[in-house]
Amino acid sequence: MPSPFPGMNPYLEQDDAWQDFHQSFIPLMREALMRQVLPNYIVKVEEHLFIHELPGEERHLLGRADVSIASAPFSGRVAGQAIAEPVVAELPTAVDVERQSYLEIRDRENRELVTVLELLSPTNKKSGPDCEQYLAKRRRLVRSPVHLVEIDLLRGGPRLPFVGGPPECAYYAMVSRAEAQPSVQLWPIGLRDPLPVVPVPLRAADPDAQLDLQPLLHRLYDAAGYEAFVYSGTPEPALAGEDAAWAAQFLPARWSRRAAP
């Protein structure tokens, strides 16, 4: 069944659900776009890979997930002689790996990048090196001939910067058209609002593709079986007051007590 909420489901905004939602929602977005942009364009899922390996070491962006790291094989010999005793070493145990997917629309003939679509994650928004990496990418894109579509379905974390201040809303969708930079189109979305249909710009000669977010969310909610486990947790940040009371009406009966402020 579809998500009971009319728009974004705030119970997907928790650590136990968000990464799965993010990584599953991106391919659905691609599927919806591919039907509209073929045969002139292709839509590719790309990933950034962040790794935090040793205690006290800052997490860093390794790059695309398909980047391989090669090293010389250990032969067990030094200067042509066998090693009598092994050297004792220790492997790091604290490893934090996060994959962040996004979409690229490219010209089918020459593979030139046309549009980038980003669904923000907590690491894009929290102050630190990951956020700075994303903001640097954002600045590069809005100074280039590439369109950018940025979707924020997280109430938590600082809002990314806009001239004049961030929009007053729970969520938003932003479209930066290459020909209109630095101006952008912005769709502020309230907690109780349905998710919008977001235009996805292509080449000037072609009409925008249309990304209808709400049916994609309903489809994923059903396919992933989120009803079976997301309501055992709480939205992050937690809902309070009138928002908590409003959300309680949509919860399955066995979870409704958990929505109390």
GROMACS .gro file of C-alpha atoms in nm:
model
  261
    1MET     CA    1   0.000   0.000   0.000
    2PRO     CA    2   0.119   0.359  -0.049
    3SER     CA    3   0.264   0.573   0.227
    4PRO     CA    4  -0.020   0.704   0.448
    5PHE     CA    5   0.123   1.058   0.449
    6PRO     CA    6   0.008   1.302   0.178
    7GLY     CA    7   0.365   1.413   0.105
    8MET     CA    8   0.703   1.317   0.245
    9ASN     CA    9   0.681   1.050   0.514
   10PRO     CA   10   0.873   1.194   0.814
   11TYR     CA   11   0.934   0.844   0.952
   12LEU     CA   12   1.173   0.784   0.664
   13GLU     CA   13   1.389   1.062   0.813
   14GLN     CA   14   1.573   0.841   1.061
   15ASP     CA   15   1.908   0.666   1.051
   16ASP     CA   16   1.752   0.322   1.032
   17ALA     CA   17   1.564   0.405   0.711
   18TRP     CA   18   1.715   0.702   0.532
   19GLN     CA   19   2.019   0.545   0.366
   20ASP     CA   20   1.806   0.262   0.227
   21PHE     CA   21   1.545   0.512   0.108
   22HIS     CA   22   1.807   0.733  -0.058
   23GLN     CA   23   1.984   0.450  -0.238
   24SER     CA   24   1.653   0.298  -0.354
   25PHE     CA   25   1.485   0.624  -0.458
   26ILE     CA   26   1.763   0.724  -0.700
   27PRO     CA   27   1.709   0.425  -0.936
   28LEU     CA   28   1.334   0.491  -0.937
   29MET     CA   29   1.404   0.849  -1.041
   30ARG     CA   30   1.624   0.721  -1.321
   31GLU     CA   31   1.357   0.480  -1.442
   32ALA     CA   32   1.099   0.760  -1.450
   33LEU     CA   33   1.334   0.986  -1.646
   34MET     CA   34   1.462   0.726  -1.893
   35ARG     CA   35   1.115   0.673  -2.035
   36GLN     CA   36   1.102   1.045  -2.120
   37VAL     CA   37   1.453   1.127  -2.241
   38LEU     CA   38   1.535   0.838  -2.474
   39PRO     CA   39   1.660   0.824  -2.747
   40ASN     CA   40   1.848   1.155  -2.719
   41TYR     CA   41   1.985   1.108  -2.368
   42ILE     CA   42   2.094   0.844  -2.119
   43VAL     CA   43   2.054   0.858  -1.741
   44LYS     CA   44   2.333   0.713  -1.527
   45VAL     CA   45   2.355   0.641  -1.155
   46GLU     CA   46   2.687   0.766  -1.018
   47GLU     CA   47   2.825   0.739  -0.666
   48HIS     CA   48   3.058   0.924  -0.436
   49LEU     CA   49   3.231   0.701  -0.183
   50PHE     CA   50   3.329   0.838   0.159
   51ILE     CA   51   3.562   0.636   0.383
   52HIS     CA   52   3.663   0.689   0.745
   53GLU     CA   53   3.919   0.427   0.833
   54LEU     CA   54   4.137   0.503   1.137
   55PRO     CA   55   4.053   0.650   1.479
   56GLY     CA   56   4.099   1.026   1.478
   57GLU     CA   57   4.119   1.044   1.099
   58GLU     CA   58   3.872   1.271   0.919
   59ARG     CA   59   3.640   1.099   0.675
   60HIS     CA   60   3.738   1.182   0.320
   61LEU     CA   61   3.591   1.160  -0.026
   62LEU     CA   62   3.761   0.878  -0.212
   63GLY     CA   63   3.582   0.949  -0.538
   64ARG     CA   64   3.355   0.749  -0.761
   65ALA     CA   65   3.268   0.408  -0.625
   66ASP     CA   66   3.420   0.226  -0.922
   67VAL     CA   67   3.767   0.365  -0.849
   68SER     CA   68   4.002   0.078  -0.762
   69ILE     CA   69   4.309   0.100  -0.544
   70ALA     CA   70   4.603  -0.114  -0.653
   71SER     CA   71   4.921  -0.199  -0.467
   72ALA     CA   72   5.216  -0.425  -0.530
   73PRO     CA   73   5.145  -0.783  -0.419
   74PHE     CA   74   5.331  -0.912  -0.112
   75SER     CA   75   5.559  -1.192  -0.229
   76GLY     CA   76   5.688  -1.313   0.104
   77ARG     CA   77   6.047  -1.251  -0.011
   78VAL     CA   78   6.291  -0.968   0.045
   79ALA     CA   79   6.591  -0.927  -0.189
   80GLY     CA   80   6.544  -1.282  -0.317
   81GLN     CA   81   6.548  -1.444   0.029
   82ALA     CA   82   6.264  -1.617   0.210
   83ILE     CA   83   6.133  -1.448   0.526
   84ALA     CA   84   6.185  -1.679   0.823
   85GLU     CA   85   5.919  -1.526   1.050
   86PRO     CA   86   5.607  -1.328   0.961
   87VAL     CA   87   5.575  -0.967   1.064
   88VAL     CA   88   5.284  -0.906   1.301
   89ALA     CA   89   5.049  -0.629   1.184
   90GLU     CA   90   4.700  -0.511   1.272
   91LEU     CA   91   4.410  -0.427   1.047
   92PRO     CA   92   4.196  -0.120   1.120
   93THR     CA   93   3.861  -0.216   1.270
   94ALA     CA   94   3.688   0.124   1.269
   95VAL     CA   95   3.579   0.167   0.909
   96ASP     CA   96   3.289   0.386   0.810
   97VAL     CA   97   3.190   0.365   0.443
   98GLU     CA   98   2.905   0.565   0.293
   99ARG     CA   99   2.790   0.560  -0.068
  100GLN     CA  100   2.598   0.858  -0.199
  101SER     CA  101   2.419   0.809  -0.529
  102TYR     CA  102   2.313   1.080  -0.770
  103LEU     CA  103   2.200   1.095  -1.133
  104GLU     CA  104   2.362   1.228  -1.446
  105ILE     CA  105   2.177   1.290  -1.771
  106ARG     CA  106   2.415   1.276  -2.065
  107ASP     CA  107   2.389   1.323  -2.438
  108ARG     CA  108   2.358   0.974  -2.586
  109GLU     CA  109   2.584   1.049  -2.883
  110ASN     CA  110   2.882   1.228  -2.727
  111ARG     CA  111   2.824   1.148  -2.354
  112GLU     CA  112   2.840   1.518  -2.271
  113LEU     CA  113   2.697   1.598  -1.927
  114VAL     CA  114   2.367   1.785  -1.951
  115THR     CA  115   2.198   1.765  -1.607
  116VAL     CA  116   2.288   1.650  -1.256
  117LEU     CA  117   2.019   1.542  -1.007
  118GLU     CA  118   2.106   1.532  -0.637
  119LEU     CA  119   1.895   1.395  -0.351
  120LEU     CA  120   2.056   1.543  -0.039
  121SER     CA  121   2.179   1.326   0.247
  122PRO     CA  122   2.263   1.427   0.605
  123THR     CA  123   2.634   1.439   0.516
  124ASN     CA  124   2.559   1.698   0.246
  125LYS     CA  125   2.402   1.924   0.508
  126LYS     CA  126   2.602   1.884   0.831
  127SER     CA  127   2.895   2.121   0.872
  128GLY     CA  128   3.224   1.955   0.790
  129PRO     CA  129   3.438   1.833   0.501
  130ASP     CA  130   3.158   1.633   0.335
  131CYS     CA  131   2.931   1.938   0.322
  132GLU     CA  132   3.217   2.150   0.188
  133GLN     CA  133   3.282   1.892  -0.084
  134TYR     CA  134   2.918   1.905  -0.191
  135LEU     CA  135   2.899   2.285  -0.182
  136ALA     CA  136   3.214   2.304  -0.397
  137LYS     CA  137   3.050   2.072  -0.649
  138ARG     CA  138   2.733   2.281  -0.637
  139ARG     CA  139   2.931   2.601  -0.707
  140ARG     CA  140   3.111   2.439  -1.000
  141LEU     CA  141   2.784   2.325  -1.154
  142VAL     CA  142   2.608   2.661  -1.125
  143ARG     CA  143   2.900   2.822  -1.306
  144SER     CA  144   2.898   2.566  -1.586
  145PRO     CA  145   2.672   2.487  -1.884
  146VAL     CA  146   2.520   2.200  -1.682
  147HIS     CA  147   2.173   2.209  -1.524
  148LEU     CA  148   2.137   2.110  -1.156
  149VAL     CA  149   1.830   1.965  -0.985
  150GLU     CA  150   1.864   1.950  -0.605
  151ILE     CA  151   1.601   1.785  -0.384
  152ASP     CA  152   1.604   1.807  -0.004
  153LEU     CA  153   1.362   1.568   0.170
  154LEU     CA  154   1.525   1.602   0.512
  155ARG     CA  155   1.401   1.844   0.778
  156GLY     CA  156   1.712   1.780   0.987
  157GLY     CA  157   2.046   1.953   0.947
  158PRO     CA  158   2.125   2.308   0.839
  159ARG     CA  159   1.965   2.428   0.518
  160LEU     CA  160   2.214   2.475   0.235
  161PRO     CA  161   2.290   2.839   0.150
  162PHE     CA  162   2.082   3.059  -0.080
  163VAL     CA  163   2.130   3.427  -0.148
  164GLY     CA  164   1.892   3.608   0.086
  165GLY     CA  165   1.872   3.311   0.320
  166PRO     CA  166   1.727   2.959   0.297
  167PRO     CA  167   1.356   2.910   0.225
  168GLU     CA  168   1.116   2.869   0.516
  169CYS     CA  169   0.991   2.518   0.455
  170ALA     CA  170   1.030   2.156   0.565
  171TYR     CA  171   1.164   2.039   0.228
  172TYR     CA  172   1.238   2.186  -0.113
  173ALA     CA  173   1.316   2.114  -0.476
  174MET     CA  174   1.550   2.344  -0.667
  175VAL     CA  175   1.619   2.369  -1.039
  176SER     CA  176   1.922   2.561  -1.160
  177ARG     CA  177   1.903   2.612  -1.536
  178ALA     CA  178   2.235   2.673  -1.704
  179GLU     CA  179   2.097   2.961  -1.911
  180ALA     CA  180   1.951   3.137  -1.604
  181GLN     CA  181   2.237   3.105  -1.355
  182PRO     CA  182   2.274   3.220  -1.083
  183SER     CA  183   1.895   3.245  -1.054
  184VAL     CA  184   1.715   2.923  -0.964
  185GLN     CA  185   1.359   2.796  -0.948
  186LEU     CA  186   1.258   2.686  -0.599
  187TRP     CA  187   0.965   2.479  -0.479
  188PRO     CA  188   0.925   2.514  -0.098
  189ILE     CA  189   0.745   2.207   0.042
  190GLY     CA  190   0.567   2.196   0.377
  191LEU     CA  191   0.544   1.893   0.603
  192ARG     CA  192   0.179   1.847   0.503
  193ASP     CA  193   0.218   1.928   0.132
  194PRO     CA  194   0.224   1.668  -0.144
  195LEU     CA  195   0.558   1.638  -0.319
  196PRO     CA  196   0.571   1.835  -0.645
  197VAL     CA  197   0.631   1.746  -1.006
  198VAL     CA  198   0.982   1.878  -1.067
  199PRO     CA  199   1.086   1.988  -1.418
  200VAL     CA  200   1.419   1.844  -1.529
  201PRO     CA  201   1.584   2.064  -1.794
  202LEU     CA  202   1.758   1.916  -2.097
  203ARG     CA  203   1.903   2.075  -2.411
  204ALA     CA  204   1.733   2.397  -2.518
  205ALA     CA  205   1.575   2.224  -2.817
  206ASP     CA  206   1.403   1.962  -2.599
  207PRO     CA  207   1.118   2.005  -2.350
  208ASP     CA  208   1.180   1.944  -1.981
  209ALA     CA  209   1.134   1.594  -1.845
  210GLN     CA  210   0.890   1.576  -1.554
  211LEU     CA  211   0.984   1.406  -1.228
  212ASP     CA  212   0.669   1.332  -1.028
  213LEU     CA  213   0.808   1.260  -0.682
  214GLN     CA  214   0.493   1.156  -0.494
  215PRO     CA  215   0.403   0.837  -0.684
  216LEU     CA  216   0.770   0.734  -0.674
  217LEU     CA  217   0.770   0.765  -0.295
  218HIS     CA  218   0.448   0.562  -0.269
  219ARG     CA  219   0.590   0.294  -0.495
  220LEU     CA  220   0.911   0.260  -0.295
  221TYR     CA  221   0.728   0.266   0.039
  222ASP     CA  222   0.529  -0.037  -0.072
  223ALA     CA  223   0.815  -0.224  -0.244
  224ALA     CA  224   1.055  -0.182   0.050
  225GLY     CA  225   0.799  -0.277   0.315
  226TYR     CA  226   0.872   0.033   0.520
  227GLU     CA  227   0.545   0.001   0.710
  228ALA     CA  228   0.686  -0.306   0.882
  229PHE     CA  229   0.964  -0.121   1.062
  230VAL     CA  230   0.986   0.257   1.025
  231TYR     CA  231   0.716   0.330   1.282
  232SER     CA  232   0.908   0.151   1.557
  233GLY     CA  233   1.144   0.450   1.546
  234THR     CA  234   1.081   0.823   1.545
  235PRO     CA  235   1.133   1.094   1.284
  236GLU     CA  236   1.463   1.281   1.305
  237PRO     CA  237   1.418   1.552   1.417
  238ALA     CA  238   1.120   1.441   1.623
  239LEU     CA  239   0.779   1.590   1.554
  240ALA     CA  240   0.623   1.792   1.834
  241GLY     CA  241   0.302   1.973   1.918
  242GLU     CA  242   0.054   2.017   1.634
  243ASP     CA  243   0.281   1.839   1.385
  244ALA     CA  244   0.299   1.528   1.606
  245ALA     CA  245  -0.079   1.530   1.650
  246TRP     CA  246  -0.128   1.574   1.276
  247ALA     CA  247   0.109   1.286   1.195
  248ALA     CA  248  -0.058   1.051   1.445
  249GLN     CA  249  -0.370   1.024   1.230
  250PHE     CA  250  -0.174   0.860   0.949
  251LEU     CA  251   0.005   0.593   1.149
  252PRO     CA  252  -0.104   0.229   1.132
  253ALA     CA  253  -0.312   0.153   1.441
  254ARG     CA  254  -0.048  -0.062   1.615
  255TRP     CA  255   0.204   0.225   1.600
  256SER     CA  256  -0.024   0.524   1.668
  257ARG     CA  257   0.080   0.563   2.034
  258ARG     CA  258   0.438   0.638   1.925
  259ALA     CA  259   0.336   0.964   1.759
  260ALA     CA  260   0.259   1.141   2.087
  261PRO     CA  261   0.465   1.462   2.141
   0.00000   0.00000   0.00000
